[in-house]
PDB file of C-alpha atoms and ligand atoms in Angstrom:
ATOM      1  CA  MET J 290     -18.281  40.418  -6.436  1.00 51.00           C
ATOM      2  CA  LYS J 291     -15.341  38.837  -8.173  1.00 56.00           C
ATOM      3  CA  LYS J 292     -13.312  39.260  -5.033  1.00 58.00           C
ATOM      4  CA  ARG J 293     -15.962  37.483  -3.020  1.00 59.00           C
ATOM      5  CA  ILE J 294     -15.940  34.478  -5.306  1.00 55.00           C
ATOM      6  CA  ALA J 295     -12.171  34.351  -5.071  1.00 58.00           C
ATOM      7  CA  LEU J 296     -12.410  34.487  -1.291  1.00 55.00           C
ATOM      8  CA  PHE J 297     -14.982  31.740  -1.269  1.00 54.00           C
ATOM      9  CA  ALA J 298     -12.831  29.587  -3.523  1.00 55.00           C
ATOM     10  CA  THR J 299      -9.842  30.115  -1.247  1.00 54.00           C
ATOM     11  CA  ALA J 300     -11.908  29.137   1.781  1.00 53.00           C
ATOM     12  CA  ALA J 301     -13.104  25.980   0.017  1.00 52.00           C
ATOM     13  CA  VAL J 302      -9.539  24.985  -0.866  1.00 51.00           C
ATOM     14  CA  VAL J 303      -8.373  25.592   2.698  1.00 49.00           C
ATOM     15  CA  THR J 304     -11.287  23.554   4.061  1.00 48.00           C
ATOM     16  CA  LEU J 305     -10.487  20.645   1.749  1.00 49.00           C
ATOM     17  CA  ALA J 306      -6.811  20.743   2.656  1.00 48.00           C
ATOM     18  CA  CYS J 307      -7.661  20.600   6.360  1.00 48.00           C
ATOM     19  CA  MET J 308      -9.957  17.599   6.128  1.00 52.00           C
ATOM     20  CA  PRO J 309      -8.632  14.382   7.628  1.00 54.00           C
ATOM     21  CA  ALA J 310      -7.585  11.740   5.113  1.00 48.00           C
ATOM     22  CA  GLY J 311     -10.689   9.676   5.911  1.00 43.00           C
ATOM     23  CA  ALA J 312     -12.894  12.451   4.638  1.00 60.00           C
ATOM     24  CA  GLN J 313     -12.256  11.554   1.019  1.00 87.00           C
ATOM     25  CA  PHE J 314     -14.478   8.520   1.609  1.00 95.00           C
ATOM     26  CA  LYS J 315     -18.223   8.609   2.237  1.00 94.00           C
ATOM     27  CA  ASP J 316     -17.809   6.869   5.591  1.00 95.00           C
ATOM     28  CA  ALA J 317     -15.566   4.434   7.467  1.00 96.00           C
ATOM     29  CA  ASP J 318     -17.011   1.409   5.649  1.00 97.00           C
ATOM     30  CA  ALA J 319     -16.118   2.961   2.304  1.00 97.00           C
ATOM     31  CA  ALA J 320     -12.540   3.542   3.510  1.00 97.00           C
ATOM     32  CA  ILE J 321     -12.289  -0.060   4.731  1.00 98.00           C
ATOM     33  CA  ASP J 322     -13.628  -1.392   1.403  1.00 98.00           C
ATOM     34  CA  TYR J 323     -11.146   0.793  -0.440  1.00 98.00           C
ATOM     35  CA  ARG J 324      -8.065  -0.287   1.512  1.00 98.00           C
ATOM     36  CA  GLU J 325      -9.075  -3.954   1.388  1.00 98.00           C
ATOM     37  CA  ALA J 326      -9.602  -3.725  -2.380  1.00 98.00           C
ATOM     38  CA  ALA J 327      -6.205  -2.058  -2.765  1.00 98.00           C
ATOM     39  CA  MET J 328      -4.568  -4.765  -0.618  1.00 98.00           C
ATOM     40  CA  THR J 329      -6.305  -7.466  -2.688  1.00 98.00           C
ATOM     41  CA  LEU J 330      -4.813  -6.038  -5.877  1.00 98.00           C
ATOM     42  CA  LEU J 331      -1.436  -5.691  -4.191  1.00 98.00           C
ATOM     43  CA  GLY J 332      -1.679  -9.342  -3.159  1.00 98.00           C
ATOM     44  CA  SER J 333      -2.605 -10.418  -6.679  1.00 98.00           C
ATOM     45  CA  HIS J 334       0.181  -8.534  -8.435  1.00 98.00           C
ATOM     46  CA  PHE J 335       2.760  -9.486  -5.822  1.00 98.00           C
ATOM     47  CA  GLY J 336       1.733 -13.122  -5.473  1.00 98.00           C
ATOM     48  CA  ARG J 337       1.795 -13.822  -9.214  1.00 98.00           C
ATOM     49  CA  MET J 338       5.577 -13.331  -9.185  1.00 98.00           C
ATOM     50  CA  ALA J 339       6.126 -15.973  -6.497  1.00 98.00           C
ATOM     51  CA  PRO J 340       6.517 -18.904  -8.944  1.00 98.00           C
ATOM     52  CA  VAL J 341       9.236 -16.954 -10.759  1.00 98.00           C
ATOM     53  CA  ALA J 342      11.037 -16.137  -7.512  1.00 98.00           C
ATOM     54  CA  LYS J 343      10.827 -19.827  -6.549  1.00 97.00           C
ATOM     55  CA  LYS J 344      12.202 -20.822  -9.965  1.00 97.00           C
ATOM     56  CA  GLU J 345       9.007 -22.710 -10.749  1.00 98.00           C
ATOM     57  CA  ALA J 346       8.318 -20.443 -13.714  1.00 98.00           C
ATOM     58  CA  PRO J 347      10.737 -18.843 -16.161  1.00 98.00           C
ATOM     59  CA  TYR J 348      12.015 -15.321 -15.558  1.00 98.00           C
ATOM     60  CA  ASP J 349      10.466 -13.114 -18.229  1.00 98.00           C
ATOM     61  CA  LYS J 350      12.129  -9.837 -17.430  1.00 97.00           C
ATOM     62  CA  ASP J 351       9.785  -7.648 -19.466  1.00 98.00           C
ATOM     63  CA  ALA J 352       6.714  -9.182 -17.819  1.00 98.00           C
ATOM     64  CA  ILE J 353       8.261  -8.784 -14.366  1.00 98.00           C
ATOM     65  CA  LYS J 354       9.261  -5.206 -15.080  1.00 98.00           C
ATOM     66  CA  ALA J 355       5.729  -4.353 -16.271  1.00 98.00           C
ATOM     67  CA  ASN J 356       4.171  -6.058 -13.254  1.00 98.00           C
ATOM     68  CA  VAL J 357       6.485  -4.293 -10.806  1.00 98.00           C
ATOM     69  CA  ALA J 358       5.513  -0.966 -12.403  1.00 98.00           C
ATOM     70  CA  ILE J 359       1.845  -1.766 -11.676  1.00 98.00           C
ATOM     71  CA  LEU J 360       2.805  -2.819  -8.168  1.00 98.00           C
ATOM     72  CA  ASN J 361       4.464   0.541  -7.610  1.00 98.00           C
ATOM     73  CA  THR J 362       1.205   2.318  -8.329  1.00 98.00           C
ATOM     74  CA  LEU J 363      -0.771  -0.099  -6.169  1.00 98.00           C
ATOM     75  CA  ALA J 364       1.752   0.386  -3.358  1.00 98.00           C
ATOM     76  CA  THR J 365       0.681   4.023  -3.038  1.00 97.00           C
ATOM     77  CA  LEU J 366      -3.014   3.257  -2.583  1.00 97.00           C
ATOM     78  CA  PRO J 367      -4.022   1.489   0.651  1.00 98.00           C
ATOM     79  CA  TRP J 368      -2.666   4.051   3.126  1.00 97.00           C
ATOM     80  CA  ALA J 369      -5.246   6.750   2.457  1.00 96.00           C
ATOM     81  CA  GLY J 370      -7.862   4.219   3.546  1.00 97.00           C
ATOM     82  CA  PHE J 371      -6.481   4.141   7.103  1.00 97.00           C
ATOM     83  CA  GLY J 372      -7.572   7.658   8.032  1.00 95.00           C
ATOM     84  CA  GLU J 373      -8.817   8.848  11.390  1.00 94.00           C
ATOM     85  CA  GLY J 374     -11.996   7.154  12.572  1.00 95.00           C
ATOM     86  CA  THR J 375     -11.797   4.238  10.139  1.00 97.00           C
ATOM     87  CA  GLU J 376     -11.033   1.488  12.655  1.00 97.00           C
ATOM     88  CA  GLY J 377     -12.523  -1.832  11.635  1.00 97.00           C
ATOM     89  CA  GLY J 378     -12.251  -4.500   8.990  1.00 97.00           C
ATOM     90  CA  ASP J 379      -9.313  -6.744   9.822  1.00 98.00           C
ATOM     91  CA  ALA J 380      -7.223  -3.761  10.832  1.00 98.00           C
ATOM     92  CA  LYS J 381      -6.015  -3.803  14.436  1.00 98.00           C
ATOM     93  CA  ASP J 382      -6.603  -0.769  16.624  1.00 97.00           C
ATOM     94  CA  GLU J 383      -2.809  -0.517  17.039  1.00 97.00           C
ATOM     95  CA  ILE J 384      -2.709   1.206  13.652  1.00 98.00           C
ATOM     96  CA  TRP J 385      -4.353   4.199  15.314  1.00 97.00           C
ATOM     97  CA  SER J 386      -2.804   3.852  18.772  1.00 97.00           C
ATOM     98  CA  ASP J 387       0.718   3.331  17.362  1.00 96.00           C
ATOM     99  CA  PRO J 388       0.770   5.358  14.139  1.00 97.00           C
ATOM    100  CA  GLU J 389       4.569   5.592  14.189  1.00 98.00           C
ATOM    101  CA  GLY J 390       4.977   1.829  14.270  1.00 98.00           C
ATOM    102  CA  PHE J 391       2.536   1.464  11.411  1.00 98.00           C
ATOM    103  CA  LYS J 392       4.362   4.136   9.442  1.00 98.00           C
ATOM    104  CA  GLN J 393       7.659   2.305  10.039  1.00 98.00           C
ATOM    105  CA  ALA J 394       6.130  -0.915   8.732  1.00 98.00           C
ATOM    106  CA  GLU J 395       4.912   0.990   5.693  1.00 98.00           C
ATOM    107  CA  ASP J 396       8.354   2.534   5.159  1.00 98.00           C
ATOM    108  CA  LYS J 397      10.001  -0.893   5.297  1.00 98.00           C
ATOM    109  CA  PHE J 398       7.636  -2.037   2.578  1.00 98.00           C
ATOM    110  CA  HIS J 399       8.420   0.993   0.390  1.00 98.00           C
ATOM    111  CA  ALA J 400      12.173   0.442   0.899  1.00 98.00           C
ATOM    112  CA  GLY J 401      11.763  -3.160  -0.295  1.00 98.00           C
ATOM    113  CA  MET J 402       9.714  -1.967  -3.267  1.00 98.00           C
ATOM    114  CA  LYS J 403      12.545   0.381  -4.258  1.00 98.00           C
ATOM    115  CA  LYS J 404      14.976  -2.537  -4.391  1.00 98.00           C
ATOM    116  CA  LEU J 405      12.481  -4.692  -6.249  1.00 98.00           C
ATOM    117  CA  THR J 406      11.996  -1.937  -8.811  1.00 98.00           C
ATOM    118  CA  ALA J 407      15.740  -1.441  -9.305  1.00 98.00           C
ATOM    119  CA  ALA J 408      16.222  -5.190  -9.769  1.00 98.00           C
ATOM    120  CA  ALA J 409      13.276  -5.498 -12.188  1.00 98.00           C
ATOM    121  CA  ASP J 410      14.437  -2.485 -14.200  1.00 98.00           C
ATOM    122  CA  ALA J 411      17.958  -3.923 -14.422  1.00 98.00           C
ATOM    123  CA  GLY J 412      16.610  -7.345 -15.403  1.00 98.00           C
ATOM    124  CA  ASP J 413      18.715  -8.848 -12.610  1.00 98.00           C
ATOM    125  CA  PHE J 414      17.134 -12.144 -11.568  1.00 98.00           C
ATOM    126  CA  ASP J 415      19.221 -12.736  -8.434  1.00 98.00           C
ATOM    127  CA  ALA J 416      18.569  -9.225  -7.147  1.00 98.00           C
ATOM    128  CA  PHE J 417      14.896  -9.689  -8.022  1.00 98.00           C
ATOM    129  CA  ARG J 418      14.669 -12.830  -5.885  1.00 98.00           C
ATOM    130  CA  VAL J 419      16.342 -11.168  -2.904  1.00 98.00           C
ATOM    131  CA  ALA J 420      14.135  -8.072  -3.148  1.00 98.00           C
ATOM    132  CA  PHE J 421      11.003 -10.168  -3.680  1.00 98.00           C
ATOM    133  CA  GLY J 422      11.772 -11.972  -0.412  1.00 98.00           C
ATOM    134  CA  GLU J 423      12.381  -8.696   1.368  1.00 98.00           C
ATOM    135  CA  VAL J 424       9.083  -7.180   0.220  1.00 98.00           C
ATOM    136  CA  GLY J 425       7.259 -10.386   1.163  1.00 98.00           C
ATOM    137  CA  LYS J 426       8.730 -10.179   4.654  1.00 98.00           C
ATOM    138  CA  SER J 427       7.598  -6.573   4.960  1.00 98.00           C
ATOM    139  CA  CYS J 428       4.007  -7.579   4.050  1.00 98.00           C
ATOM    140  CA  LYS J 429       4.116 -10.330   6.650  1.00 98.00           C
ATOM    141  CA  SER J 430       5.663  -8.314   9.442  1.00 97.00           C
ATOM    142  CA  CYS J 431       3.062  -5.566   9.037  1.00 98.00           C
ATOM    143  CA  HIS J 432       0.266  -8.140   8.965  1.00 98.00           C
ATOM    144  CA  ASP J 433       1.677  -9.857  12.058  1.00 97.00           C
ATOM    145  CA  SER J 434       1.488  -6.616  14.019  1.00 97.00           C
ATOM    146  CA  TYR J 435      -1.444  -4.748  12.516  1.00 98.00           C
ATOM    147  CA  ARG J 436      -3.868  -7.170  10.891  1.00 98.00           C
ATOM    148  CA  GLU J 437      -6.265  -9.545  12.645  1.00 96.00           C
ATOM    149  CA  LYS J 438      -5.666 -13.169  11.818  1.00 84.00           C
ATOM    150  CA  ASP J 439      -8.525 -14.908  10.022  1.00 68.00           C
TER     151      ASP J 439
HETATM  152  C1  LIG N 726       2.137  -1.302   6.711  1.00 66.06           C
HETATM  153  C2  LIG N 726       1.234  -2.429   6.825  1.00 66.06           C
HETATM  154  C3  LIG N 726       0.955  -3.347   5.666  1.00 66.06           C
HETATM  155  C4  LIG N 726       1.782  -3.704   4.635  1.00 66.06           C
HETATM  156  C5  LIG N 726       3.201  -3.280   4.377  1.00 66.06           C
HETATM  157  C6  LIG N 726       1.030  -4.601   3.823  1.00 66.06           C
HETATM  158  N1  LIG N 726      -0.223  -4.792   4.334  1.00 66.06           N
HETATM  159 FE1  LIG N 726      -1.654  -6.010   3.587  1.00 66.06          FE
HETATM  160  N2  LIG N 726      -2.933  -5.421   5.041  1.00 66.06           N
HETATM  161  C7  LIG N 726      -2.629  -4.583   6.091  1.00 66.06           C
HETATM  162  C8  LIG N 726      -3.783  -4.418   6.935  1.00 66.06           C
HETATM  163  C9  LIG N 726      -3.862  -3.558   8.188  1.00 66.06           C
HETATM  164  C10 LIG N 726      -4.821  -5.193   6.380  1.00 66.06           C
HETATM  165  C11 LIG N 726      -6.268  -5.323   6.895  1.00 66.06           C
HETATM  166  C12 LIG N 726      -7.115  -4.202   6.279  1.00 66.06           C
HETATM  167  C13 LIG N 726      -8.581  -4.247   6.693  1.00 66.06           C
HETATM  168  O1  LIG N 726      -9.180  -5.343   6.690  1.00 66.06           O
HETATM  169  O2  LIG N 726      -9.129  -3.178   6.969  1.00 66.06           O
HETATM  170  C14 LIG N 726      -4.235  -5.835   5.196  1.00 66.06           C
HETATM  171  C15 LIG N 726      -4.934  -6.695   4.363  1.00 66.06           C
HETATM  172  C16 LIG N 726      -4.381  -7.373   3.299  1.00 66.06           C
HETATM  173  C17 LIG N 726      -5.086  -8.318   2.461  1.00 66.06           C
HETATM  174  C18 LIG N 726      -6.538  -8.755   2.637  1.00 66.06           C
HETATM  175  C19 LIG N 726      -7.471  -7.782   1.928  1.00 66.06           C
HETATM  176  C20 LIG N 726      -8.951  -8.087   2.193  1.00 66.06           C
HETATM  177  O3  LIG N 726      -9.685  -8.276   1.233  1.00 66.06           O
HETATM  178  O4  LIG N 726      -9.361  -8.131   3.371  1.00 66.06           O
HETATM  179  C21 LIG N 726      -4.199  -8.774   1.519  1.00 66.06           C
HETATM  180  C22 LIG N 726      -4.466  -9.786   0.416  1.00 66.06           C
HETATM  181  C23 LIG N 726      -2.946  -8.099   1.760  1.00 66.06           C
HETATM  182  N3  LIG N 726      -3.089  -7.251   2.847  1.00 66.06           N
HETATM  183  C24 LIG N 726      -1.791  -8.283   1.001  1.00 66.06           C
HETATM  184  C25 LIG N 726      -0.619  -7.587   1.194  1.00 66.06           C
HETATM  185  C26 LIG N 726       0.595  -7.824   0.434  1.00 66.06           C
HETATM  186  C27 LIG N 726       0.764  -8.870  -0.638  1.00 66.06           C
HETATM  187  C28 LIG N 726       1.514  -6.939   0.895  1.00 66.06           C
HETATM  188  C29 LIG N 726       2.926  -6.748   0.451  1.00 66.06           C
HETATM  189  C30 LIG N 726       3.209  -6.769  -0.952  1.00 66.06           C
HETATM  190  C31 LIG N 726       0.889  -6.180   1.961  1.00 66.06           C
HETATM  191  N4  LIG N 726      -0.390  -6.605   2.119  1.00 66.06           N
HETATM  192  C32 LIG N 726       1.528  -5.198   2.673  1.00 66.06           C
HETATM  193  C33 LIG N 726      -1.421  -3.968   6.315  1.00 66.06           C
HETATM  194  C34 LIG N 726      -0.309  -4.047   5.477  1.00 66.06           C
END
């Protein structure tokens, strides 16, 4: 009996592990809502640093460091919402027909985030401005290729 339960549990774990990423959402609409919500938060926490990068607001290094830490968590979120069979929203079909290109765009963004994090942690304003610009470009270049214009 015990053995059977163990077998069943193993089967359940294997089944879960084999599910496509989209399966963690109720349906495609739920995945689209999720990734758009994640992108909205990303936009909010990224955009609020723009006045600092443009020297229109003072550089408060602790506030920037704390915000970049939040951004790092947010940066991990949207991608799970682009699973198989979740075409729609403002996402272009190229995300699914050219997954490698999309992954490259995502990697560019993560590489920029690494620099932004290093600069924020070091409290280095000049490096922060450069990295902020680089991350911003990575948002834009992905949107240019993979997001429908409004
Ligand atoms: C690798 C690609 C990629 C990167 C990088 C990326 N985005 Fe997006 N973003 C998308 C796609 C695709 C959508 C459309 C999603 C949808 O509507 O289903 C989107 C949508 C959005 C939206 C609109 C959300 C809504 O409510 O419809 C905002 C805001 C946004 N992104 C901000 C950002 C910011 C800011 C960054 C960089 C810090 C960023 N994105 C980086 C692909 C990307």
